[in-house]
Short mmCIF file of C-alpha atoms and ligand atoms in Angstrom, two decimals:
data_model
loop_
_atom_site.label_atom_id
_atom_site.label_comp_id
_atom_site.label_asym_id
_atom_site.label_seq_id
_atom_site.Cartn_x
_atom_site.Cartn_y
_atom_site.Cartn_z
CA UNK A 1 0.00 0.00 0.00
CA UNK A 2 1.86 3.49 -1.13
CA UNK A 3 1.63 5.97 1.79
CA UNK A 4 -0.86 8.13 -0.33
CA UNK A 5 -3.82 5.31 -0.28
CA UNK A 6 -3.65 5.41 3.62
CA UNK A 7 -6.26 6.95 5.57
CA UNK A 8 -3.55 7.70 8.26
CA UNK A 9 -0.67 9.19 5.80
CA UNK A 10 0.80 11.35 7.49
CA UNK A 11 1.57 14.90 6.67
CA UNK A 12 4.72 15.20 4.46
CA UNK A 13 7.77 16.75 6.52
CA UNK A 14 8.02 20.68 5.83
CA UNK A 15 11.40 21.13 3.68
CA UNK A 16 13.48 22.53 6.01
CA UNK A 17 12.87 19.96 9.04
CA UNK A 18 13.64 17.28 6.40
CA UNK A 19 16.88 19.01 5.05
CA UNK A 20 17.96 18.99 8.88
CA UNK A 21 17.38 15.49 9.34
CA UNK A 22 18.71 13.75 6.35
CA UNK A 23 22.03 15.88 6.73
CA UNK A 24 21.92 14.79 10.54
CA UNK A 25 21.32 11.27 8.99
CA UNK A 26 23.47 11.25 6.20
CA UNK A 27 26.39 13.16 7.03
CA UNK A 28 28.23 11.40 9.54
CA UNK A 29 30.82 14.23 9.38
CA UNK A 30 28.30 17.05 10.05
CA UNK A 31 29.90 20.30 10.62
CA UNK A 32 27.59 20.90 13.71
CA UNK A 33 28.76 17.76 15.32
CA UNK A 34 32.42 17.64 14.07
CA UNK A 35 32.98 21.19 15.20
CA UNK A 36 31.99 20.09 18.46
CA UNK A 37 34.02 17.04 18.51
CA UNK A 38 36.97 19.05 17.77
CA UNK A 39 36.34 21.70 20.41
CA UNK A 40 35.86 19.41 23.01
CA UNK A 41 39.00 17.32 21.84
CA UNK A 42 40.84 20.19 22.22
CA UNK A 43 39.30 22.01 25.17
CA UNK A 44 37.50 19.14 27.26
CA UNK A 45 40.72 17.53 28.07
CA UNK A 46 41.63 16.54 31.81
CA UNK A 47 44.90 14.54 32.86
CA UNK A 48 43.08 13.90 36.18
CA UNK A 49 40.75 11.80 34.38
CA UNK A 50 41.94 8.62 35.74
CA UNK A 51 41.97 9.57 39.34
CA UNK A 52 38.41 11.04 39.08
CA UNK A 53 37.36 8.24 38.27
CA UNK A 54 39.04 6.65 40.64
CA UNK A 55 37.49 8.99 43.26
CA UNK A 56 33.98 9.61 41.97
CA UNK A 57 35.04 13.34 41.55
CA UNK A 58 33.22 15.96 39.55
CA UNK A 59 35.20 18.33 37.05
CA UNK A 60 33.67 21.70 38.19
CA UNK A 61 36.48 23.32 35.50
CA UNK A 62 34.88 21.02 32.14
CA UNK A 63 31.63 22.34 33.23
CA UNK A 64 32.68 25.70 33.32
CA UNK A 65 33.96 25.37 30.15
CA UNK A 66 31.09 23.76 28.37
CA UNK A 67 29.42 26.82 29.71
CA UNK A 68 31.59 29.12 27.76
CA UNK A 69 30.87 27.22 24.46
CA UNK A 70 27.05 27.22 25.21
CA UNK A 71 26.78 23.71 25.48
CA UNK A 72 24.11 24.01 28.39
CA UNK A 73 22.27 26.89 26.59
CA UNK A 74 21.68 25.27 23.36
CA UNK A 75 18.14 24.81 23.08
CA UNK A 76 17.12 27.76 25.36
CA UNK A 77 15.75 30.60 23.87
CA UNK A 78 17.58 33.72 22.93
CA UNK A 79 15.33 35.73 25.42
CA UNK A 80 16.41 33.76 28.46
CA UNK A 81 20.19 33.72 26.99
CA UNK A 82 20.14 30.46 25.06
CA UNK A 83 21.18 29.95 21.27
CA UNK A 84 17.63 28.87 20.62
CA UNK A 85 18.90 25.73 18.60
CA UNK A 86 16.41 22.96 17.53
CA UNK A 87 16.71 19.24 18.61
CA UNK A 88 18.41 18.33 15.48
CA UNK A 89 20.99 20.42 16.27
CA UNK A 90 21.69 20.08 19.63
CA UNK A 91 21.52 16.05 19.03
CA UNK A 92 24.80 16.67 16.83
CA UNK A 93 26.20 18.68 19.50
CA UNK A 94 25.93 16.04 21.75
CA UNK A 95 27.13 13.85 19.03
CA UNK A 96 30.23 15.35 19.19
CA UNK A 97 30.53 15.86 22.87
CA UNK A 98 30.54 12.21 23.08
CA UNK A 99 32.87 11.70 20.75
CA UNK A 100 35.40 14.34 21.77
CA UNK A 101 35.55 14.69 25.46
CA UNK A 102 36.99 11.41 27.29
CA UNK A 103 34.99 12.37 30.56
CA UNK A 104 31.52 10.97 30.22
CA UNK A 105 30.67 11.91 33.51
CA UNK A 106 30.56 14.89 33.09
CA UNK A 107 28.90 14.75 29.38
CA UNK A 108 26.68 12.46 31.16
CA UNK A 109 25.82 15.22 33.99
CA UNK A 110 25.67 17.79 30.70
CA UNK A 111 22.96 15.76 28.84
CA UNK A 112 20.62 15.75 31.69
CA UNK A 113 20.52 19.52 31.79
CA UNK A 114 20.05 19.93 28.39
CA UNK A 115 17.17 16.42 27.82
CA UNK A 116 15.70 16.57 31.04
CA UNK A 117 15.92 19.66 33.29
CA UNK A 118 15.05 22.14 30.75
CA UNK A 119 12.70 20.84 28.70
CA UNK A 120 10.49 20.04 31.81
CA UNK A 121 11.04 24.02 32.20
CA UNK A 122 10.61 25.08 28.76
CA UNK A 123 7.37 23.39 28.42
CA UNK A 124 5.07 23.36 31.83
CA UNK A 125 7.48 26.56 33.56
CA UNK A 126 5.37 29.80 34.03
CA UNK A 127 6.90 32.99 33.22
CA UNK A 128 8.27 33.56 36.27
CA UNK A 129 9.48 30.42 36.83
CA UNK A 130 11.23 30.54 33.23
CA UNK A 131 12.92 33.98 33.77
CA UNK A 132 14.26 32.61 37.40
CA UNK A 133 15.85 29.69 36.39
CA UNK A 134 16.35 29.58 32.36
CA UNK A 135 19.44 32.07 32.34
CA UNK A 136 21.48 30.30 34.72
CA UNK A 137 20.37 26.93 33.20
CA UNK A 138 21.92 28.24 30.03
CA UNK A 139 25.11 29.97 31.40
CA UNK A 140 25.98 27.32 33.25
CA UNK A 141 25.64 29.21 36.84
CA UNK A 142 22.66 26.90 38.04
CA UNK A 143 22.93 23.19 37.96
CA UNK A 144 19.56 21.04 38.11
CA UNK A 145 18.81 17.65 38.83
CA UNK A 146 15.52 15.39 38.41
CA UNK A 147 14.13 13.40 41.87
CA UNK A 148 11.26 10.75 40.88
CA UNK A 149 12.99 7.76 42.06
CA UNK A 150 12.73 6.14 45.45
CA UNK A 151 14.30 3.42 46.57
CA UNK A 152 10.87 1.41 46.59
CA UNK A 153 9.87 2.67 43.40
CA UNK A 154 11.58 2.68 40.58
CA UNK A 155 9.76 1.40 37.26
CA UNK A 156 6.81 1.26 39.36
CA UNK A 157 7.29 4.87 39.04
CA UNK A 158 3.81 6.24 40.12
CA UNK A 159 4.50 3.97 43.48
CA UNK A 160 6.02 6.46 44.98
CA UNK A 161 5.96 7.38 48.81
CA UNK A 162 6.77 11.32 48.85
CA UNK A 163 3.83 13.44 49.99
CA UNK A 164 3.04 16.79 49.54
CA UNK A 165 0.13 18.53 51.56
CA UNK A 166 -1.50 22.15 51.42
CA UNK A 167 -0.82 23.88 54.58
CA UNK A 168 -4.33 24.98 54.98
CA UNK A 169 -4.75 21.13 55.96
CA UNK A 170 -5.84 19.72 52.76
CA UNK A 171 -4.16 16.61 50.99
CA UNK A 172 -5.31 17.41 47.41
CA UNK A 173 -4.66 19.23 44.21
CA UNK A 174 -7.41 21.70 44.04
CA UNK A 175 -5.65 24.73 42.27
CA UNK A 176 -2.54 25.82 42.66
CA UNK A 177 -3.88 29.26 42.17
CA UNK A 178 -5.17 29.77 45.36
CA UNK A 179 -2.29 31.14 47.36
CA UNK A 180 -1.72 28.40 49.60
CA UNK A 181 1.35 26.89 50.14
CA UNK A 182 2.49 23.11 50.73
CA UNK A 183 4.52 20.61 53.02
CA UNK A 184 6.99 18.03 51.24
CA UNK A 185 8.38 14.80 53.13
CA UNK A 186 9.94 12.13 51.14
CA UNK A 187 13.08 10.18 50.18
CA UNK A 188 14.14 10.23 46.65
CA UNK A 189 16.92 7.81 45.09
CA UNK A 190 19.89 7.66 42.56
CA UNK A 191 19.34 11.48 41.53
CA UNK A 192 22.45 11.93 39.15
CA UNK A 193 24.05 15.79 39.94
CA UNK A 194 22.29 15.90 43.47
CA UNK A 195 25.52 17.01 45.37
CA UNK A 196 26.54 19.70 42.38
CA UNK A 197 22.35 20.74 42.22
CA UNK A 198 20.82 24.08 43.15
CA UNK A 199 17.43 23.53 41.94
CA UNK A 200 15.42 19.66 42.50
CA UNK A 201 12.89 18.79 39.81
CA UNK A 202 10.38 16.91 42.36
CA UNK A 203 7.90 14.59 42.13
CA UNK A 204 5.64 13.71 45.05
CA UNK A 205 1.99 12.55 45.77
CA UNK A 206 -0.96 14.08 47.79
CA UNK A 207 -1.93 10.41 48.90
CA UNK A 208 0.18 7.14 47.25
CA UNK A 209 -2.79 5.68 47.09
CA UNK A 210 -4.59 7.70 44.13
CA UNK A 211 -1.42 6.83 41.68
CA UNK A 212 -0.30 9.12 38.93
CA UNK A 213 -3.33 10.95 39.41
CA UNK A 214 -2.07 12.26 42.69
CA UNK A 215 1.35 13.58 41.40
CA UNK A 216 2.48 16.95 41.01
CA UNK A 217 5.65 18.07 39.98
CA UNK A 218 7.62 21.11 42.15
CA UNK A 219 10.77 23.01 41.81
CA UNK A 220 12.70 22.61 44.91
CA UNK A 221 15.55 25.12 45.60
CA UNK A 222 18.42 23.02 47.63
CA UNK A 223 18.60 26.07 49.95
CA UNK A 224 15.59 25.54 51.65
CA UNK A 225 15.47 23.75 54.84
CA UNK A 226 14.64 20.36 55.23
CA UNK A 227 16.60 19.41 52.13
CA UNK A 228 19.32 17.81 52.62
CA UNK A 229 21.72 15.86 49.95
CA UNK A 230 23.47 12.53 50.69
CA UNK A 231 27.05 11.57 49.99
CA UNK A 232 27.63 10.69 46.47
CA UNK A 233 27.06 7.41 45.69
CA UNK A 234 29.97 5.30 43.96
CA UNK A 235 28.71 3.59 40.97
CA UNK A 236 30.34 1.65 38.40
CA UNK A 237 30.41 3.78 35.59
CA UNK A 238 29.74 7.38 34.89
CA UNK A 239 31.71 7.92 37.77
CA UNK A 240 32.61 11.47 37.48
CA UNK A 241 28.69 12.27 37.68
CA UNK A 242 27.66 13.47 41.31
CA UNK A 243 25.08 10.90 42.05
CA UNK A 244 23.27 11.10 45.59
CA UNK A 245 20.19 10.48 47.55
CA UNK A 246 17.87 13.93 48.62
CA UNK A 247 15.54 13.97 51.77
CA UNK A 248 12.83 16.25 51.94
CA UNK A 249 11.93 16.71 55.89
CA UNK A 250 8.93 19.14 55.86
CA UNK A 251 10.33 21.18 53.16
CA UNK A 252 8.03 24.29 52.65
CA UNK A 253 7.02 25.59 49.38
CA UNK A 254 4.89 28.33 48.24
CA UNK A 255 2.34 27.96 45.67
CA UNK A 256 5.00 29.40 42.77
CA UNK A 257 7.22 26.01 43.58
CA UNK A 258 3.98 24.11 41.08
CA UNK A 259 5.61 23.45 37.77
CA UNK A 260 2.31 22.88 35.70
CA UNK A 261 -0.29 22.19 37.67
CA UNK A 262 -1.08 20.76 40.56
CA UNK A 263 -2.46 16.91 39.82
CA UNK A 264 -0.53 17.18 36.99
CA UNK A 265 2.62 15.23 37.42
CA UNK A 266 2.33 12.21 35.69
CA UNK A 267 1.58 14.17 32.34
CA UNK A 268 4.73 16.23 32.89
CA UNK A 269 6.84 13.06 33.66
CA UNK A 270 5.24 11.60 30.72
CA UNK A 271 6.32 14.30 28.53
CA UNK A 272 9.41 14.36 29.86
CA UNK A 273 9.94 10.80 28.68
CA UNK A 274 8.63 10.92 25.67
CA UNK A 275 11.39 11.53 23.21
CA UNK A 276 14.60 12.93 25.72
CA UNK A 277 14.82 9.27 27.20
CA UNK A 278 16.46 8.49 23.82
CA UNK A 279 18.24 11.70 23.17
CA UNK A 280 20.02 11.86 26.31
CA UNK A 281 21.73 8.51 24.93
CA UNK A 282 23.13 10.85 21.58
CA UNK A 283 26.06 11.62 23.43
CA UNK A 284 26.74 7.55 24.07
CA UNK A 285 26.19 7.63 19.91
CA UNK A 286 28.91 9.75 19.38
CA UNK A 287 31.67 7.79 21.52
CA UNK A 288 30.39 4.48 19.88
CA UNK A 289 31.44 6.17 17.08
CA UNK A 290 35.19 7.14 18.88
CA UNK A 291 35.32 3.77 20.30
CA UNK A 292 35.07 2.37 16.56
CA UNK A 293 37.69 4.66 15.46
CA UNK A 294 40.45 3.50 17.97
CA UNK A 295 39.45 0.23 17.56
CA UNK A 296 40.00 0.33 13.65
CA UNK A 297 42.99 1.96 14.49
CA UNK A 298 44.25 -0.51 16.69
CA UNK A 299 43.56 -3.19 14.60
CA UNK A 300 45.77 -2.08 11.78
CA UNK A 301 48.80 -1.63 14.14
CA UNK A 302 48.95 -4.43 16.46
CA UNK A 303 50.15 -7.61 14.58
CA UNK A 304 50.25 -11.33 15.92
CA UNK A 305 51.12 -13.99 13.77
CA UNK A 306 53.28 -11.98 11.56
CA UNK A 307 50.15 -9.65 10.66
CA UNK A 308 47.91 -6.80 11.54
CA UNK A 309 44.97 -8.13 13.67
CA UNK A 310 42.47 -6.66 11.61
CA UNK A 311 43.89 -8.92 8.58
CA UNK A 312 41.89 -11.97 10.62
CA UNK A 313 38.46 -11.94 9.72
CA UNK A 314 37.23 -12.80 13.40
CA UNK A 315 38.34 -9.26 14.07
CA UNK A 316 37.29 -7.61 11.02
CA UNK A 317 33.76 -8.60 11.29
CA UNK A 318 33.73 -7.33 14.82
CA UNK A 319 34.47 -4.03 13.59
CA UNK A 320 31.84 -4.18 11.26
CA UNK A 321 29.04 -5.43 13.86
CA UNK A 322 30.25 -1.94 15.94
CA UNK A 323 29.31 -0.23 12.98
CA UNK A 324 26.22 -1.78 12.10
CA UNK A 325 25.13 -1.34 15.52
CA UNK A 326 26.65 2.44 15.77
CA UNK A 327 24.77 2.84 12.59
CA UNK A 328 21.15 1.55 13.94
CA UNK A 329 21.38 3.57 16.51
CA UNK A 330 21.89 6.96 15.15
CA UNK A 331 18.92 5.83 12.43
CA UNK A 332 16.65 5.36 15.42
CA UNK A 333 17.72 8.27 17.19
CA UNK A 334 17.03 10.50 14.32
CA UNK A 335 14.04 9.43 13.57
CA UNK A 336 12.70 9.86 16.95
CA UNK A 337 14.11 13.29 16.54
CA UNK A 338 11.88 13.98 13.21
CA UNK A 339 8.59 12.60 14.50
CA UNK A 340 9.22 14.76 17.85
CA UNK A 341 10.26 17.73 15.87
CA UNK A 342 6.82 17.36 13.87
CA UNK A 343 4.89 16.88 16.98
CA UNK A 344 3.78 13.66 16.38
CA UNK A 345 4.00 10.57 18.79
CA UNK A 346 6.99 9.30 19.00
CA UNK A 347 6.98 7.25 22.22
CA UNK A 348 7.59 4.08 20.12
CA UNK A 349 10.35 5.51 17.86
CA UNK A 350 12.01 6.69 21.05
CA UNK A 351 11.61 3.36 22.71
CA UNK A 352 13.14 1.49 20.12
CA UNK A 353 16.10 3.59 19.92
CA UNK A 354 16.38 3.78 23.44
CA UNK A 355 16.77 0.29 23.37
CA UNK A 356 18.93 -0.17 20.46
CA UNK A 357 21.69 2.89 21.29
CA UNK A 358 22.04 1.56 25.26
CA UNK A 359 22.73 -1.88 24.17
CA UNK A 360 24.57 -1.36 21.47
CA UNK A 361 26.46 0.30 23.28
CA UNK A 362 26.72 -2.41 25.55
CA UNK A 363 27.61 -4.59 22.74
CA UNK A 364 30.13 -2.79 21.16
CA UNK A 365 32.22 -1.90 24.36
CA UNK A 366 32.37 -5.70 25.13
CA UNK A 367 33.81 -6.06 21.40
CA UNK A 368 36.14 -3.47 21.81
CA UNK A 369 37.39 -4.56 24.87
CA UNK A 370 37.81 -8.10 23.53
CA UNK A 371 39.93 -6.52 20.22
CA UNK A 372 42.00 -4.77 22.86
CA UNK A 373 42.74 -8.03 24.60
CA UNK A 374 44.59 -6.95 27.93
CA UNK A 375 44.97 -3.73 26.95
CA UNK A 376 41.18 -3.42 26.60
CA UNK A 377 41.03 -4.90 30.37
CA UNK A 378 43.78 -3.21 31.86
CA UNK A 379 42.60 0.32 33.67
CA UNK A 380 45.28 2.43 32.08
CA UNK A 381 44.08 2.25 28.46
CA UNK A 382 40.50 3.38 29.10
CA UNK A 383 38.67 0.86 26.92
CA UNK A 384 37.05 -0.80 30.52
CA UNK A 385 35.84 2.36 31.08
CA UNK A 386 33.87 2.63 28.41
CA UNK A 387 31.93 -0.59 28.89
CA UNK A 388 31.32 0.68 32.61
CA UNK A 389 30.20 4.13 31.76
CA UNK A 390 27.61 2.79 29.02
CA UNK A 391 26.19 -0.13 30.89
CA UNK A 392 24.23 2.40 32.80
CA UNK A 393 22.05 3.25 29.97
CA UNK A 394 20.07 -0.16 29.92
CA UNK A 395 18.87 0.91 33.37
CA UNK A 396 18.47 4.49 33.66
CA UNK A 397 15.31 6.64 31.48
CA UNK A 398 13.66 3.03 31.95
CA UNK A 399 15.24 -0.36 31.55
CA UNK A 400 15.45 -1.91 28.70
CA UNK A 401 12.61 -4.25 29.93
CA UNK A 402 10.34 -1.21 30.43
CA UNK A 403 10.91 -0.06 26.80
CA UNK A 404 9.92 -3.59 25.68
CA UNK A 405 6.39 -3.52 27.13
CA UNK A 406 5.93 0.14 25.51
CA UNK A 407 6.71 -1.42 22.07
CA UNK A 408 4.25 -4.20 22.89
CA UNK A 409 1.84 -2.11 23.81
CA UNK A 410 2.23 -0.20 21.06
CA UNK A 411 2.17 -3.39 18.90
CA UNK A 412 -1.17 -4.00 20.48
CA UNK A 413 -0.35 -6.43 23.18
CA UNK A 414 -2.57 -6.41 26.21
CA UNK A 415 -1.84 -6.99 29.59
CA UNK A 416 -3.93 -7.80 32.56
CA UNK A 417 -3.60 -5.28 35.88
CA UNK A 418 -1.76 -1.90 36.20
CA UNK A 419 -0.04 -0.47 33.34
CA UNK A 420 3.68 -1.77 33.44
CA UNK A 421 5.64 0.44 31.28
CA UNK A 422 5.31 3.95 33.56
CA UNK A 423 8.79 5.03 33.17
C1 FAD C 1 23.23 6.13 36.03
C2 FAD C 1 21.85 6.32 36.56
C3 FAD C 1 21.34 7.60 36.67
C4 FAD C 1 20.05 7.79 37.22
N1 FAD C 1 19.61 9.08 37.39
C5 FAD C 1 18.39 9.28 37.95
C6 FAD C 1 17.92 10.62 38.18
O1 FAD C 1 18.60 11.61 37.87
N2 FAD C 1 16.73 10.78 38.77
C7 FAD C 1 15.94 9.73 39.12
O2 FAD C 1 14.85 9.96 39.63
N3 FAD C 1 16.35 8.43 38.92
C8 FAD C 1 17.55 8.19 38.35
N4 FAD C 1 18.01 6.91 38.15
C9 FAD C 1 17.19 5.78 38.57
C10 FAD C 1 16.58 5.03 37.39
O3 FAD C 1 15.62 5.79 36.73
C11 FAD C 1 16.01 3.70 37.93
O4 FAD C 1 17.11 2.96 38.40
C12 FAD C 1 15.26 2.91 36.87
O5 FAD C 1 14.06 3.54 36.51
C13 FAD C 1 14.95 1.47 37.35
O6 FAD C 1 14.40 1.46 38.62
P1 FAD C 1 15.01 0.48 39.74
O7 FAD C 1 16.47 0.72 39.79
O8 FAD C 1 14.25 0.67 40.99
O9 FAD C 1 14.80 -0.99 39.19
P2 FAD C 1 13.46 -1.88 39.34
O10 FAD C 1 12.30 -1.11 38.87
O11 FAD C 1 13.42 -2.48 40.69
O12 FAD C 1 13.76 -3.03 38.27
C14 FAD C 1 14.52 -4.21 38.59
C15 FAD C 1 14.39 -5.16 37.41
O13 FAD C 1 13.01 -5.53 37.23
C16 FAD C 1 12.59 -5.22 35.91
N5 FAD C 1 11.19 -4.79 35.91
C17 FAD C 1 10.57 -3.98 36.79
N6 FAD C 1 9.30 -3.78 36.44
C18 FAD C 1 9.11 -4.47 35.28
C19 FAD C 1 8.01 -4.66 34.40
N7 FAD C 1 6.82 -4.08 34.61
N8 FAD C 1 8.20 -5.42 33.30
C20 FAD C 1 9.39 -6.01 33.05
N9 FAD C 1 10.46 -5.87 33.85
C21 FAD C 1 10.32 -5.10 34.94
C22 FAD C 1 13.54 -4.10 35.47
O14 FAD C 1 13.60 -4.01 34.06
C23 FAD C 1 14.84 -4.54 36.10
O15 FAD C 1 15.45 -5.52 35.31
C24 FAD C 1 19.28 6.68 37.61
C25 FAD C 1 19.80 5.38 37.47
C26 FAD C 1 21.07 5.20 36.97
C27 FAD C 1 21.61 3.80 36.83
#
């Protein structure tokens, strides 16, 4: 059936959104994405790598400096000091970050800024709220982090046991126009940047028991009392990314603290994880694509038996599984991109490349490692760390097992009971 005798066809992609995306698609050397590659090469470069990682430690300096390129202010708008750019865009950005700077961590810690943070902002943030927080979000002076998971609920996302209540005494939404204020108590888990943050994207209930139709979301300064950040939590990759619990002990908020509206929570998260739980992996896309790179390059200049290893074909079809793989991924990712760009769904596009870019990535850093041999194993080369930093990406923005039952749904498949595939 050609796409015209469909009752669904969609609208045709306006010119310029499709130039954008088959360049982005095409052109693996994009001058967006290799510009960035090069500047961070160049610029995002820390000898104290090693021992960071060794130590868990942030690199306050590599922040600082993506700053000054405008790496956190890409997609904000001009008026709130952002260079306005469009997903596309800022997906080859992020491209190259990956590629370029050896410190995921911290491009880790950058991506959720830019995929989760601000959108959340962008989209449901009044006009105050936007003025307050967007221009530090984009220079760099105010660092954000995202608190929905507890340690009891995790994919069960809507599970969750932090309460809000009004201080007049009531427990529900009602309007958050009504001047009151409200009372937060509540544990939150794994919340990557927590000890760097100084403003909490929260999520929290007015009773656990109504679901996601109890959740609201609120913006939580970390200066306020009753907030208080654990000690970062050693992980085994993305190490360089400050990762702690936050408790909220009566934390009190005034009716501004609402992003959206009250009630509304689950359609913000929902929003939220739409498309950016597969864009936050572009940056993973790009150093898939550096990982390939040294590992063609190694192949050509280590010989055993008298020849290169890449001369055995055992080797050379490794290689050319990292590409296929690298290549799937950026597909997915793109087209995820397009369909989000156009405003139409794309919770299944973004699924599928969720799935596909985290373990690929998986995938590939085991075949690198194994092309390395003992040099791939060994700390000092920084082929294990790859593996370590990616393996994270099955797990966090959903598992991989949640993205499954969101294809499946999609592909029609019912299931008994509460809706499994929340996150
Ligand atoms: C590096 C990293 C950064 C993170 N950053 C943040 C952050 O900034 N903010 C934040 O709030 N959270 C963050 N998280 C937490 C992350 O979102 C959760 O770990 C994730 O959603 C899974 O929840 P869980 O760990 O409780 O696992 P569980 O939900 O307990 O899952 C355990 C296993 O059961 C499977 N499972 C559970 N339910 C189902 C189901 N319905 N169908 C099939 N399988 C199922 C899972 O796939 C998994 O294999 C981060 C996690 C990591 C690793």
């Amino acid at each position: 059936m050609s796409a015209e005798d469909s009752p669904d066809a969609p609208e045709p992609l306006p010119e310029s959104t499709s130039d954008a995306i088959l360049a982005a698609l095409c052109d693996l050397h994009h001058p967006v994405k290799v510009e960035m590659a090069e500047w961070a090469a160049a610029k995002l470069v820390d000898p104290s790598l090693p021992e960071r990682d060794v130590a868990c430690r942030f690199w306050p300096e590599g922040w600082e400096l993506a700053a000054g390129r405008g790496v956190q202010g890409t997609m904000i708008s001009p008026a709130h000091g952002g260079s306005g750019n469009d997903v596309v865009t800022a997906l080859l950005q992020f491209e190259g970050l990956g590629y370029g700077c050896a410190d995921a961590g911290l491009v880790f810690a950058l991506s959720t800024q830019v995929w989760t943070m601000q959108p959340l902002l962008a989209q449901f943030g009044s006009a105050t709220q936007q003025e307050r927080y967007l221009p530090g979000l984009a220079d760099g002076s105010i660092k954000g982090a995202f608190c929905i998971t507890e340690t009891d609920s995790g994919s069960d996302t809507f599970a969750m046991a932090t309460t809000f209540a009004r201080t007049d005494g009531g427990t529900d939404g009602g309007s958050d126009g009504d001047g009151g204020g409200f009372v937060l108590n509540g544990h939150k888990a794994y919340v990557t940047m927590a000890p760097e943050a100084d403003v909490f994207l929260v999520f929290a209930t007015s009773d656990p028991k109504l679901g996601q139709w109890g959740v609201t979301t609120f913006i939580v300064d970390a200066t306020l009392e009753g907030v208080t950040v654990g000690p970062n939590r050693p992980k085994m990759g993305l190490r360089t990314t400050p990762f702690a619990d936050v408790t909220f002990d009566n934390v009190e908020l005034g009716p501004e603290s609402v992003l959206g509206s009250v009630g509304s929570g689950a359609a913000v998260f929902s929003t939220a994880m739409e498309a950016e739980r597969a864009f936050v992996l572009s940056a993973q896309i790009g150093a898939m694509e550096r990982q390939l790179d040294e590992a063609v390059a190694y192949t050509r200049t280590r010989r055993q038996f008298s020849q290169p290893i890449g001369d055995f074909q055992a080797v050379s079809h490794r290689l050319a599984d990292m590409k296929l793989r690298h290549d799937n991924a950026r597909l997915q990712l793109y087209r995820a991109a397009a369909l989000f760009m156009l405003g139409r769904p794309s919770m299944e596009a973004a699924a599928l490349a969720k799935i596909q870019a985290s373990e690929a990535a998986v995938a590939s850093s085991v075949d690198a490692l194994l092309t390395h041999g003992a040099r791939g194993y060994v700390s000092e080369f920084g082929v294990e760390r790859d593996l370590r930093n990616v393996a994270g990406g099955i797990v966090y923005g959903g598992t991989s097992d949640i993205q499954r039952n969101i294809v499946a749904r999609m592909l029609g498949q019912r299931r008994g009971g509460r809706d499994q595939d929340r996150r």
